[in-house]
Amino acid sequence: MVIDSMGPLHRVADVLPQADLVADWRRVTGLYRQCVQFAAPRGVRQPPRPLREALAQAMQDVSASYREREEQMCAHGLAVLANNEGHEEIDGALWQRYYRDDRFADLTEAAPAGRPVPTPYEAMVETCRRIRDARSLRLALAGTGTTGLLVGSASYGRFYNVRGRRPVVPASDLDLIIVLRDATALSEVAARLQRIPFASPTDVHRLADRADVFTNRFDDHRTVLSHKVELWGDHAADPVLEIGGVAGRYALSLHLMTMPVLDYVLISSTPRILRDLAGVRRSVRDYRDRPTHRHDHQRTFAGRGWVLRPETVPAAAGQLRTTDIYRIDEFDSYCPGLFQSMLLPAPDLLWGDDLEVLPRLQDFQRKLADRVRYEAAAQRHALLRPSFAHVRREAFAPWVVDRLDSAHGS
């Protein structure tokens, strides 16, 4: 890994002045030192969640100074962390030590669905990689008449819960929703993705084939096209990971939906989310490229959970999986489904809004806030929060939880 644009530097003392010229790392330094004090000796105590959250927030703040220089942030960050503990030389062994730091190996408190919690440096590296790669996708797909929305952990778990590849656990995906005026734009999206040098050509070509199937057979205003593209596989090596010799493979998870589908997901046809106006339940079909045995988990604003087994049937070059957009249960409690949950909290706009997606999202946020207040009036002695309804809440960075709940008047 090139530590600085001046060339490969191998001493911590050479890198620290460069880092100080770019950003103020003092809060990261202090909080990381505190995390290490909790974690050592290993197995005695683990850093409490508020401390890990504060460190993630500090890294997020520093990242603003490294916009479009994420690889440099990874290099500077390693020197800053290593200096905390008196290291002098930067090499592959030091990189590995911080990326797979066994002092943090037992963190399980915030691990949703058995997913391991990344170490602090791992979360920094993997977040920076996805921010950088999302920018490459924006440059490739801008001008296609589409809108790109960044969702998933790269949006709501930055520097906190974005992890790399493990022996038995895949790396965090880079999740995008791409909104199209109509299905004719799919062929151009697939063609533009061929320009991404670190994207699997096989997966991109398969997307082009499936786009034709979707356009001719499944474009019915109630079906989403989902497809995964491997990034940084055997065909490309990520320079950020070169020094540590770590495999960089992870998945780009694409969900492509036309405007009629988005409007149905966002309940655009009605001004209020009430049983008699919006309907008790809405669903869409998800035209997936590979099978999944995952059930759908839904929760109410009070946190009561439901586990549903979606109907799945084989389809040409994939499968069709029917999944709830939402349902209003027998207690008149609202349960967001898979695709509404992807849009909560509000996603990051990556490119283009000629389709006026953002006003639609804002209107949906308003309706959801009204729905929370409606239910809170009926359940005066309960604590309701929009974040309680999200099955990945424990993976959210702390500022994201605050933003989601405050945006809906909670």
Coordinates of C-alpha atoms in Angstrom, one line a residue:
M1 CA 0.0 0.0 0.0
V2 CA 1.4 3.4 -0.9
I3 CA 1.3 5.4 2.3
D4 CA 1.5 8.8 0.7
S5 CA 1.5 10.4 -2.7
M6 CA 5.2 11.2 -2.1
G7 CA 6.0 7.5 -2.3
P8 CA 6.1 4.5 0.0
L9 CA 6.9 5.5 3.5
H10 CA 7.7 2.8 6.1
R11 CA 8.1 4.8 9.3
V12 CA 5.3 6.0 11.5
A13 CA 7.1 9.2 12.2
D14 CA 7.2 10.0 8.4
V15 CA 3.5 9.6 8.0
L16 CA 2.2 11.4 11.1
P17 CA 3.1 15.0 9.8
Q18 CA 1.3 14.2 6.5
A19 CA -1.8 13.0 8.4
D20 CA -1.8 16.2 10.6
L21 CA -1.7 18.4 7.5
V22 CA -5.0 16.8 6.2
A23 CA -7.1 16.3 9.3
D24 CA -7.3 16.6 13.1
W25 CA -6.9 13.0 14.3
R26 CA -6.7 13.9 18.0
R27 CA -10.2 12.6 18.9
V28 CA -9.7 9.4 17.0
T29 CA -6.4 9.0 18.9
G30 CA -7.9 9.5 22.3
L31 CA -10.9 7.3 21.8
Y32 CA -8.9 4.5 20.2
R33 CA -6.5 4.6 23.2
Q34 CA -9.5 4.2 25.5
C35 CA -10.8 1.2 23.5
V36 CA -7.4 -0.5 23.8
Q37 CA -7.4 0.1 27.5
F38 CA -10.7 -1.6 27.8
A39 CA -9.7 -4.5 25.5
A40 CA -6.4 -5.4 27.1
P41 CA -5.7 -7.9 28.4
R42 CA -7.9 -9.7 26.0
G43 CA -10.9 -11.4 27.4
V44 CA -11.1 -9.3 30.6
R45 CA -13.2 -6.4 29.3
Q46 CA -14.4 -5.3 25.9
P47 CA -14.9 -1.6 25.0
P48 CA -18.5 -0.7 25.8
R49 CA -20.8 0.1 22.9
P50 CA -20.9 3.9 23.6
L51 CA -17.1 4.1 23.3
R52 CA -17.1 2.2 20.0
E53 CA -19.9 4.4 18.7
A54 CA -17.9 7.5 19.7
L55 CA -14.8 6.2 17.9
A56 CA -16.9 5.5 14.7
Q57 CA -18.3 9.1 14.9
A58 CA -14.8 10.5 15.2
M59 CA -13.6 8.5 12.2
Q60 CA -16.7 9.7 10.3
D61 CA -15.8 13.3 11.1
V62 CA -12.2 12.8 10.0
S63 CA -13.3 11.3 6.7
A64 CA -14.7 14.6 5.5
S65 CA -11.1 15.8 5.1
Y66 CA -10.3 12.8 2.9
R67 CA -13.0 13.1 0.4
E68 CA -11.8 11.4 -2.8
R69 CA -8.7 10.5 -0.9
E70 CA -10.0 7.5 1.0
E71 CA -6.9 5.3 0.3
Q72 CA -4.8 8.0 1.9
M73 CA -7.1 8.0 5.0
C74 CA -6.4 4.2 5.4
A75 CA -2.6 4.8 5.3
H76 CA -2.7 7.8 7.7
G77 CA -5.1 6.0 10.0
L78 CA -2.8 3.0 10.4
A79 CA 0.1 5.3 11.4
V80 CA -2.1 7.2 13.9
L81 CA -3.3 4.0 15.6
A82 CA 0.1 2.4 15.6
N83 CA 1.7 5.5 17.1
N84 CA -0.7 5.1 20.1
E85 CA 1.2 2.0 21.1
G86 CA 4.7 3.0 20.2
H87 CA 5.2 1.2 16.9
E88 CA 7.9 2.7 14.6
E89 CA 7.9 0.7 11.4
I90 CA 5.0 0.1 9.0
D91 CA 4.9 -3.2 7.3
G92 CA 2.5 -6.0 6.4
A93 CA 2.7 -7.6 9.8
L94 CA 1.6 -4.3 11.5
W95 CA -1.2 -3.8 9.0
Q96 CA -2.5 -7.3 9.7
R97 CA -2.2 -6.8 13.4
Y98 CA -4.5 -3.8 13.3
Y99 CA -6.9 -5.1 10.7
R100 CA -7.4 -8.5 12.5
D101 CA -6.7 -7.2 16.0
D102 CA -7.5 -10.2 18.2
R103 CA -8.0 -7.9 21.2
F104 CA -11.4 -7.1 19.6
A105 CA -12.2 -10.6 18.4
D106 CA -14.7 -11.3 21.1
L107 CA -17.0 -8.4 20.3
T108 CA -20.5 -9.9 20.1
E109 CA -22.8 -7.4 21.8
A110 CA -23.7 -5.5 18.6
A111 CA -23.4 -8.4 16.2
P112 CA -26.7 -8.8 14.4
A113 CA -27.7 -12.2 13.1
G114 CA -24.3 -13.7 14.1
R115 CA -22.3 -11.3 12.0
P116 CA -18.9 -10.5 13.5
V117 CA -18.2 -6.9 14.6
P118 CA -15.2 -5.5 12.7
T119 CA -12.1 -4.2 14.5
P120 CA -11.7 -0.4 14.4
Y121 CA -9.1 -0.4 11.7
E122 CA -11.0 -3.0 9.6
A123 CA -14.1 -0.8 9.8
M124 CA -12.1 2.2 8.6
V125 CA -10.5 0.3 5.7
E126 CA -13.7 -1.4 4.5
T127 CA -15.8 1.8 4.8
C128 CA -13.2 3.8 2.8
R129 CA -13.1 1.1 0.1
R130 CA -16.8 1.2 -0.4
I131 CA -17.0 5.0 -0.4
R132 CA -14.3 5.0 -3.1
D133 CA -16.0 2.3 -5.1
A134 CA -19.4 3.9 -4.9
R135 CA -17.8 7.0 -6.4
S136 CA -16.5 4.9 -9.3
L137 CA -20.0 3.6 -9.9
R138 CA -21.4 7.1 -9.8
L139 CA -19.0 8.2 -12.5
A140 CA -19.8 5.2 -14.6
L141 CA -23.6 5.4 -14.3
A142 CA -24.2 9.2 -14.3
G143 CA -26.0 10.3 -17.4
T144 CA -28.0 7.1 -17.8
G145 CA -31.3 8.7 -16.9
T146 CA -31.3 6.8 -13.6
T147 CA -31.0 7.7 -9.9
G148 CA -28.5 5.9 -7.7
L149 CA -29.2 5.5 -4.0
L150 CA -26.6 4.2 -1.5
V151 CA -28.3 2.0 1.1
G152 CA -27.2 -0.8 3.5
S153 CA -24.2 -0.7 5.8
A154 CA -22.1 1.6 3.7
S155 CA -24.8 4.2 4.3
Y156 CA -25.9 3.5 7.9
G157 CA -22.9 1.7 9.4
R158 CA -19.9 3.7 8.2
F159 CA -16.8 3.2 10.3
Y160 CA -18.9 1.2 12.7
N161 CA -20.2 -2.0 11.2
V162 CA -18.7 -2.4 7.7
R163 CA -16.5 -5.6 7.7
G164 CA -14.1 -7.4 5.4
R165 CA -14.1 -11.0 4.3
R166 CA -13.8 -13.7 6.9
P167 CA -13.1 -17.4 6.4
V168 CA -16.7 -18.4 6.9
V169 CA -18.5 -15.0 6.7
P170 CA -18.7 -12.8 3.6
A171 CA -17.7 -9.2 3.6
S172 CA -20.3 -6.5 3.9
D173 CA -22.0 -5.8 0.5
L174 CA -22.1 -2.5 -1.2
D175 CA -25.9 -2.0 -1.6
L176 CA -27.4 0.2 -4.3
I177 CA -31.0 0.9 -5.3
I178 CA -31.0 2.2 -8.9
V179 CA -34.3 3.8 -10.0
L180 CA -35.1 3.8 -13.7
R181 CA -37.8 5.7 -15.6
D182 CA -38.6 2.4 -17.4
A183 CA -36.9 -1.0 -18.1
T184 CA -35.3 0.2 -21.4
A185 CA -32.5 1.8 -19.3
L186 CA -31.4 -1.5 -18.0
S187 CA -29.2 -2.3 -21.1
E188 CA -27.3 1.0 -20.7
V189 CA -26.7 0.4 -17.0
A190 CA -25.3 -3.1 -17.8
A191 CA -23.1 -1.6 -20.5
R192 CA -21.7 1.1 -18.3
L193 CA -20.9 -1.4 -15.5
Q194 CA -18.5 -3.0 -18.0
R195 CA -16.3 0.1 -17.6
I196 CA -15.6 -0.8 -13.9
P197 CA -12.3 -2.6 -14.0
F198 CA -12.7 -4.2 -10.6
A199 CA -16.2 -5.6 -11.3
S200 CA -16.5 -9.3 -12.4
P201 CA -17.1 -9.3 -16.2
T202 CA -19.0 -12.6 -15.8
D203 CA -21.4 -11.2 -13.3
V204 CA -21.9 -8.0 -15.4
H205 CA -22.6 -10.0 -18.6
R206 CA -25.1 -12.1 -16.7
L207 CA -26.8 -8.9 -15.6
A208 CA -27.2 -7.9 -19.2
D209 CA -28.8 -11.3 -20.0
R210 CA -31.1 -11.1 -17.1
A211 CA -32.1 -7.5 -18.0
D212 CA -33.4 -8.8 -21.3
V213 CA -35.4 -11.4 -19.5
F214 CA -36.8 -8.9 -17.1
T215 CA -37.8 -6.4 -19.8
N216 CA -39.5 -9.1 -21.9
R217 CA -41.2 -11.1 -19.2
F218 CA -41.3 -9.5 -15.7
D219 CA -41.6 -5.7 -16.2
D220 CA -45.1 -5.6 -14.8
H221 CA -44.8 -2.5 -12.4
R222 CA -44.6 -4.8 -9.4
T223 CA -41.2 -6.5 -9.8
V224 CA -37.7 -5.5 -8.8
L225 CA -34.6 -6.8 -10.5
S226 CA -31.9 -7.8 -8.0
H227 CA -28.4 -8.8 -9.0
K228 CA -25.0 -9.3 -7.3
V229 CA -21.7 -8.4 -9.0
E230 CA -18.5 -9.5 -7.4
L231 CA -16.0 -6.7 -6.9
W232 CA -12.2 -7.1 -6.4
G233 CA -12.2 -10.8 -7.0
D234 CA -9.5 -12.8 -8.7
H235 CA -9.6 -10.5 -11.7
A236 CA -8.4 -7.4 -9.7
A237 CA -6.3 -6.6 -6.6
D238 CA -7.2 -3.7 -4.4
P239 CA -4.1 -1.6 -3.7
V240 CA -5.4 -0.6 -0.3
L241 CA -5.1 -4.3 0.9
E242 CA -1.8 -5.0 -0.9
I243 CA 0.4 -4.4 2.1
G244 CA -1.6 -6.8 4.3
G245 CA -2.1 -9.5 1.7
V246 CA -5.8 -9.7 2.4
A247 CA -8.4 -10.8 -0.1
G248 CA -10.6 -7.8 -1.1
R249 CA -13.6 -9.7 -2.6
Y250 CA -17.0 -8.4 -1.7
A251 CA -20.4 -8.1 -3.5
L252 CA -22.1 -5.2 -5.1
S253 CA -25.8 -5.8 -4.4
L254 CA -28.0 -4.1 -7.0
H255 CA -31.7 -3.5 -6.7
L256 CA -33.1 -2.0 -9.9
M257 CA -36.7 -0.7 -9.9
T258 CA -38.7 1.3 -12.3
M259 CA -40.6 4.5 -11.2
P260 CA -44.0 2.7 -10.9
V261 CA -42.5 0.1 -8.6
L262 CA -40.8 2.9 -6.5
D263 CA -44.1 4.7 -6.2
Y264 CA -45.8 1.6 -5.0
V265 CA -43.1 0.9 -2.5
L266 CA -43.4 4.5 -1.2
I267 CA -47.2 4.5 -1.1
S268 CA -47.3 7.5 -3.4
S269 CA -51.0 6.9 -4.2
T270 CA -52.3 8.0 -0.8
P271 CA -51.5 10.9 1.5
R272 CA -51.9 8.9 4.7
I273 CA -50.9 5.4 5.7
L274 CA -54.1 4.0 7.0
R275 CA -55.7 0.6 6.6
D276 CA -58.7 1.9 4.7
L277 CA -56.7 4.1 2.4
A278 CA -53.4 2.3 1.7
G279 CA -54.5 -1.2 2.2
V280 CA -53.5 -3.8 4.9
R281 CA -50.7 -5.2 2.9
R282 CA -48.6 -4.5 -0.2
S283 CA -46.0 -6.8 -1.9
V284 CA -43.6 -6.9 -4.8
R285 CA -41.8 -9.6 -6.6
D286 CA -38.0 -9.7 -6.4
Y287 CA -36.4 -11.2 -9.5
R288 CA -33.2 -12.4 -7.9
D289 CA -30.2 -13.9 -9.6
R290 CA -29.5 -16.5 -6.9
P291 CA -31.6 -18.4 -4.3
T292 CA -31.8 -17.4 -0.7
H293 CA -33.2 -19.3 2.3
R294 CA -33.5 -16.1 4.4
H295 CA -36.8 -15.4 5.9
D296 CA -38.3 -11.9 6.0
H297 CA -38.1 -10.3 9.4
Q298 CA -40.4 -7.4 10.1
R299 CA -41.0 -5.3 13.2
T300 CA -43.5 -2.7 14.4
F301 CA -42.6 0.7 15.8
A302 CA -42.9 -0.8 19.2
G303 CA -40.4 -3.5 18.3
R304 CA -42.7 -6.5 18.1
G305 CA -41.3 -8.9 15.5
W306 CA -42.7 -11.1 12.8
V307 CA -40.9 -13.8 10.8
L308 CA -42.4 -14.5 7.4
R309 CA -41.5 -17.1 4.7
P310 CA -41.8 -15.4 1.3
E311 CA -43.2 -17.4 -1.6
T312 CA -40.4 -18.2 -4.0
V313 CA -40.7 -19.8 -7.4
P314 CA -38.0 -20.7 -10.1
A315 CA -37.7 -18.3 -13.0
A316 CA -35.6 -17.9 -16.1
A317 CA -32.0 -17.1 -15.0
G318 CA -33.1 -16.7 -11.4
Q319 CA -36.0 -16.8 -9.1
L320 CA -39.1 -14.8 -8.2
R321 CA -39.5 -14.0 -4.5
T322 CA -42.7 -12.3 -3.3
T323 CA -41.9 -10.1 -0.4
D324 CA -43.9 -7.6 1.7
I325 CA -43.5 -3.9 1.1
Y326 CA -45.4 -3.5 4.4
R327 CA -48.2 -5.0 6.4
I328 CA -50.5 -3.5 9.0
D329 CA -51.1 -6.3 11.6
E330 CA -54.3 -7.2 13.5
F331 CA -53.3 -4.7 16.2
D332 CA -53.2 -1.9 13.6
S333 CA -49.4 -1.7 13.9
Y334 CA -47.4 -0.9 10.9
C335 CA -44.5 -3.2 9.8
P336 CA -42.1 -2.0 7.1
G337 CA -40.9 -4.7 4.8
L338 CA -37.6 -5.4 3.0
F339 CA -37.6 -2.5 0.4
Q340 CA -39.1 0.1 2.7
S341 CA -36.4 -0.9 5.3
M342 CA -33.7 -0.3 2.7
L343 CA -35.0 3.3 2.3
L344 CA -34.9 3.8 6.1
P345 CA -33.0 5.6 7.2
A346 CA -33.0 8.0 4.3
P347 CA -30.4 6.7 1.7
D348 CA -27.5 8.8 0.2
L349 CA -28.0 10.1 -3.3
L350 CA -25.1 9.0 -5.4
W351 CA -26.1 10.3 -8.8
G352 CA -28.8 12.0 -10.8
D353 CA -32.3 13.0 -9.7
D354 CA -33.9 13.9 -13.0
L355 CA -36.6 11.4 -11.9
E356 CA -37.4 13.5 -8.8
V357 CA -36.8 10.6 -6.4
L358 CA -35.8 12.7 -3.5
P359 CA -39.1 14.5 -3.2
R360 CA -40.9 11.2 -3.2
L361 CA -38.6 9.9 -0.4
Q362 CA -39.3 13.1 1.6
D363 CA -43.0 12.6 1.2
F364 CA -42.7 9.0 2.3
Q365 CA -40.8 10.2 5.4
R366 CA -43.6 12.6 6.2
K367 CA -46.2 9.9 5.9
L368 CA -44.2 7.6 8.1
A369 CA -43.9 10.3 10.7
D370 CA -47.6 10.8 10.6
R371 CA -48.1 7.0 11.1
V372 CA -45.8 7.0 14.1
R373 CA -47.8 9.8 15.7
Y374 CA -51.0 8.0 14.9
E375 CA -49.9 4.8 16.6
A376 CA -48.3 6.7 19.6
A377 CA -51.7 8.4 20.2
A378 CA -53.3 4.9 20.5
Q379 CA -50.5 3.5 22.6
R380 CA -49.9 6.3 25.0
H381 CA -48.0 4.2 27.5
A382 CA -45.6 2.6 25.0
L383 CA -42.3 3.9 23.6
L384 CA -42.5 3.9 19.8
R385 CA -39.5 4.6 17.6
P386 CA -39.1 4.3 13.8
S387 CA -35.7 2.7 14.4
F388 CA -37.3 -0.1 16.5
A389 CA -39.0 -1.3 13.3
H390 CA -35.7 -1.9 11.5
V391 CA -34.3 -5.4 11.9
R392 CA -30.7 -4.0 11.3
R393 CA -31.0 -1.3 14.0
E394 CA -28.1 -2.8 16.0
A395 CA -25.8 -2.3 13.0
F396 CA -26.6 1.4 12.7
A397 CA -24.0 4.0 13.5
P398 CA -25.3 6.0 16.5
W399 CA -25.9 9.2 14.6
V400 CA -28.0 7.3 12.1
V401 CA -30.4 6.1 14.8
D402 CA -30.7 9.7 16.1
R403 CA -31.3 11.0 12.6
L404 CA -34.0 8.4 11.8
D405 CA -35.9 8.8 15.0
S406 CA -35.7 12.6 15.1
A407 CA -36.8 12.9 11.4
H408 CA -40.1 11.2 12.4
G409 CA -40.8 13.3 15.5
S410 CA -39.6 10.7 18.0

